[in-house]
Tab-separated table of C-alpha atoms in Angstrom:
chain	number	residue	atom	x	y	z
A	1	SER	CA	61.229	71.890	191.618
A	2	SER	CA	59.314	74.632	193.383
A	3	LEU	CA	56.128	73.452	195.046
A	4	PRO	CA	53.919	76.489	196.480
A	5	LEU	CA	53.018	76.296	200.074
A	6	PRO	CA	51.128	78.935	201.597
A	7	GLU	CA	50.298	77.150	204.639
A	8	ALA	CA	54.055	77.061	205.427
A	9	ALA	CA	53.438	80.836	205.595
A	10	GLU	CA	50.400	81.013	207.514
A	11	ALA	CA	51.958	78.611	210.200
A	12	GLN	CA	55.042	81.105	210.508
A	13	VAL	CA	52.857	83.772	211.495
A	14	MET	CA	50.803	81.933	213.587
A	15	LEU	CA	54.069	80.820	215.526
A	16	ARG	CA	55.140	84.586	215.688
A	17	GLN	CA	51.386	85.331	217.125
A	18	GLY	CA	52.649	82.633	220.494
A	19	SER	CA	53.261	79.022	220.067
A	20	VAL	CA	50.475	76.256	220.905
A	21	VAL	CA	53.942	74.109	222.234
A	22	SER	CA	55.170	77.113	225.118
A	23	ALA	CA	51.215	76.390	225.988
A	24	GLU	CA	51.212	72.597	226.341
A	25	CYS	CA	55.073	72.683	227.642
A	26	ASP	CA	53.958	75.327	230.580
A	27	ALA	CA	50.908	72.909	231.156
A	28	PHE	CA	52.799	70.092	231.494
A	29	VAL	CA	55.550	71.228	233.891
A	30	ALA	CA	53.379	72.949	236.011
A	31	SER	CA	51.645	69.048	236.167
A	32	GLU	CA	54.063	66.800	236.416
A	33	LEU	CA	57.392	68.229	236.523
A	34	PRO	CA	56.503	71.491	239.215
A	35	GLU	CA	60.113	71.304	240.493
A	36	TRP	CA	61.684	71.251	237.703
A	37	ARG	CA	60.579	75.303	236.945
A	38	GLU	CA	63.348	76.410	238.873
A	39	LEU	CA	66.046	74.284	237.394
A	40	LEU	CA	65.155	75.694	233.618
A	41	ASP	CA	67.465	78.666	232.021
A	42	PRO	CA	65.540	82.102	233.088
A	43	ILE	CA	65.044	82.499	229.882
A	44	VAL	CA	63.443	79.063	228.735
A	45	THR	CA	61.149	79.615	232.071
A	46	LEU	CA	60.110	82.852	230.729
A	47	ARG	CA	58.906	81.617	227.292
A	48	ILE	CA	57.149	78.787	228.773
A	49	ALA	CA	55.527	81.166	231.223
A	50	GLU	CA	54.099	83.386	228.611
A	51	GLY	CA	52.812	80.204	227.529
A	52	GLY	CA	51.076	80.096	230.354
A	53	THR	CA	49.101	83.150	229.340
A	54	ILE	CA	47.212	82.314	225.803
A	55	PRO	CA	43.197	82.752	226.471
A	56	ALA	CA	41.999	78.873	226.284
A	57	ARG	CA	39.759	80.368	223.226
A	58	ASP	CA	43.112	81.364	221.099
A	59	TYR	CA	44.218	78.007	221.603
A	60	VAL	CA	41.248	76.361	220.843
A	61	GLN	CA	41.027	78.283	217.774
A	62	ARG	CA	45.257	78.247	216.989
A	63	GLN	CA	44.977	74.340	216.622
A	64	TRP	CA	41.465	74.192	214.590
A	65	ARG	CA	43.718	76.010	212.255
A	66	LEU	CA	46.482	74.454	212.149
A	67	ARG	CA	44.702	71.058	212.137
A	68	GLU	CA	43.136	72.486	208.863
A	69	LEU	CA	46.672	74.053	207.467
A	70	ALA	CA	48.036	70.352	208.019
A	71	ARG	CA	45.035	69.240	206.573
A	72	ARG	CA	45.927	71.655	203.351
A	73	ALA	CA	49.474	70.547	203.103
A	74	ASN	CA	49.728	66.941	203.543
A	75	ALA	CA	47.604	67.157	199.986
A	76	LYS	CA	49.309	69.260	198.559
A	77	LEU	CA	52.112	67.193	199.464
A	78	GLN	CA	50.921	64.140	197.479
A	79	ALA	CA	52.983	64.610	194.888
A	80	VAL	CA	56.014	64.586	196.158
A	81	GLN	CA	58.588	62.433	198.405
A	82	VAL	CA	60.053	64.800	200.633
A	83	ILE	CA	60.839	68.772	201.049
A	84	ALA	CA	64.955	69.644	201.292
A	85	ALA	CA	65.247	72.846	203.488
A	86	PRO	CA	68.001	74.555	205.887
A	87	THR	CA	67.386	72.534	209.067
A	88	LEU	CA	68.523	75.982	210.093
A	89	PRO	CA	68.205	79.445	208.353
A	90	LEU	CA	71.257	81.290	210.511
A	91	SER	CA	74.234	80.206	212.223
A	92	PRO	CA	74.227	79.353	215.542
A	93	PRO	CA	74.389	82.594	217.134
A	94	ARG	CA	77.227	82.899	220.020
A	95	LEU	CA	76.322	82.748	223.681
A	96	ASP	CA	77.455	86.338	224.531
A	97	GLU	CA	73.954	87.238	221.486
A	98	VAL	CA	72.002	85.415	223.359
A	99	ASN	CA	72.608	85.597	227.092
A	100	THR	CA	69.633	88.006	227.258
A	101	VAL	CA	65.937	87.960	226.389
A	102	ALA	CA	66.487	90.811	223.936
A	103	GLY	CA	69.251	88.698	222.351
A	104	TYR	CA	67.642	85.661	222.425
A	105	ARG	CA	64.201	85.677	221.176
A	106	PRO	CA	64.475	86.929	217.479
A	107	ARG	CA	67.902	84.200	217.106
A	108	ASN	CA	65.722	81.413	218.661
A	109	GLY	CA	62.665	82.361	216.817
A	110	ALA	CA	64.727	82.244	213.417
A	111	ALA	CA	66.191	79.152	214.196
A	112	LEU	CA	63.150	77.377	215.197
A	113	SER	CA	61.421	79.161	212.174
A	114	ASN	CA	61.761	75.885	209.461
A	115	THR	CA	61.783	72.940	211.958
A	116	CYS	CA	58.681	74.119	213.758
A	117	VAL	CA	56.719	74.955	210.790
A	118	GLY	CA	57.028	71.196	209.998
A	119	ASN	CA	55.916	70.148	213.421
A	120	MET	CA	53.069	72.559	213.121
A	121	LEU	CA	52.056	71.370	209.781
A	122	GLY	CA	52.100	67.744	211.033
A	123	LEU	CA	54.815	66.912	208.720
A	124	CYS	CA	57.655	64.079	209.770
A	125	GLY	CA	60.497	65.202	209.085
A	126	ILE	CA	64.809	64.429	210.031
A	127	SER	CA	68.430	66.534	209.967
A	128	ILE	CA	71.049	65.294	208.653
A	129	PRO	CA	74.353	66.946	209.070
A	130	ALA	CA	75.088	68.461	205.347
A	131	GLY	CA	78.229	70.621	205.815
A	132	LEU	CA	79.761	73.951	206.947
A	133	ASP	CA	78.294	77.043	207.400
A	134	GLN	CA	79.943	80.501	206.405
A	135	ASN	CA	81.006	80.624	209.847
A	136	ALA	CA	82.448	77.076	209.792
A	137	MET	CA	79.504	75.716	212.037
A	138	PRO	CA	77.669	72.717	211.263
A	139	ALA	CA	74.791	72.675	209.245
A	140	GLY	CA	72.075	70.422	208.398
A	141	LEU	CA	70.071	69.616	205.621
A	142	MET	CA	66.113	68.784	206.162
A	143	LEU	CA	64.098	66.365	204.967
A	144	LEU	CA	60.137	67.003	205.376
A	145	ALA	CA	57.684	64.515	204.355
A	146	ARG	CA	53.886	63.960	205.007
A	147	HIS	CA	52.500	62.962	208.246
A	148	GLY	CA	52.863	59.266	208.726
A	149	GLN	CA	55.595	58.909	205.907
A	150	GLU	CA	58.568	58.508	208.110
A	151	GLU	CA	59.677	55.170	206.763
A	152	THR	CA	59.762	57.112	203.046
A	153	LEU	CA	61.946	59.756	204.918
A	154	LEU	CA	64.274	57.186	206.372
A	155	ALA	CA	64.321	55.487	203.244
A	156	VAL	CA	65.337	59.005	201.434
A	157	ALA	CA	67.645	60.423	204.065
A	158	ARG	CA	69.699	56.812	203.545
A	159	ALA	CA	69.502	57.485	199.769
A	160	VAL	CA	70.868	61.219	200.309
A	161	GLU	CA	73.473	59.940	203.068
A	162	ARG	CA	74.606	57.273	200.116
A	163	THR	CA	75.056	59.902	197.954
A	164	LEU	CA	77.009	62.946	200.141
A	165	GLY	CA	78.838	60.438	202.609
A	166	THR	CA	78.274	60.074	206.009
A	167	PRO	CA	79.195	62.973	208.766
A	168	VAL	CA	82.006	61.785	209.719
A	169	GLN	CA	83.148	61.510	205.806
A	170	ARG	CA	81.984	65.212	205.558
A	171	LEU	CA	83.169	67.060	208.265
A	172	GLY	CA	85.261	64.523	210.266
A	173	MET	CA	85.240	63.163	213.980
A	174	PRO	CA	83.521	66.243	216.140
A	175	PRO	CA	86.553	67.061	218.483
A	176	LEU	CA	84.803	66.247	221.728
A	177	CYS	CA	84.765	62.998	220.343
A	178	ASN	CA	87.680	62.587	219.436
A	179	GLY	CA	89.191	61.387	222.497
């Protein structure tokens, strides 16, 4: 059944405006791993550095807003054990599609959209390999539960796996593990 969750849509809008995660990552790398910055992929380095430009007031206001959205979302989810959704809303891109900032940004944003919303709303989640998408790439089934409901989430995930079969049963052994 369908559960209206406008908090998810608002969290997606906030994600497009600038992630608090990138600000936190920039601060962490600067204080704990400064020598690693030069080892990071240049596109990832750019994303992290952009997080460092978020004004403190905006960061704090986003955190306050996210706390309120998480509170409301968790209250609405009292009636359900889990939400099921695709882990990724698209097939993984080819490397030549993401080797520039212009190619990387939209695909990365789209790829993260489902999982980031769960994180931003304080939900716990798991992704189960579910099958192959239209491009014969592995596709995941994401299950989300309320904050603090990890045991319930894992029990439901295990029940889903018992019903659908394990990834090896459904998809076979991954080629690189078959050696």
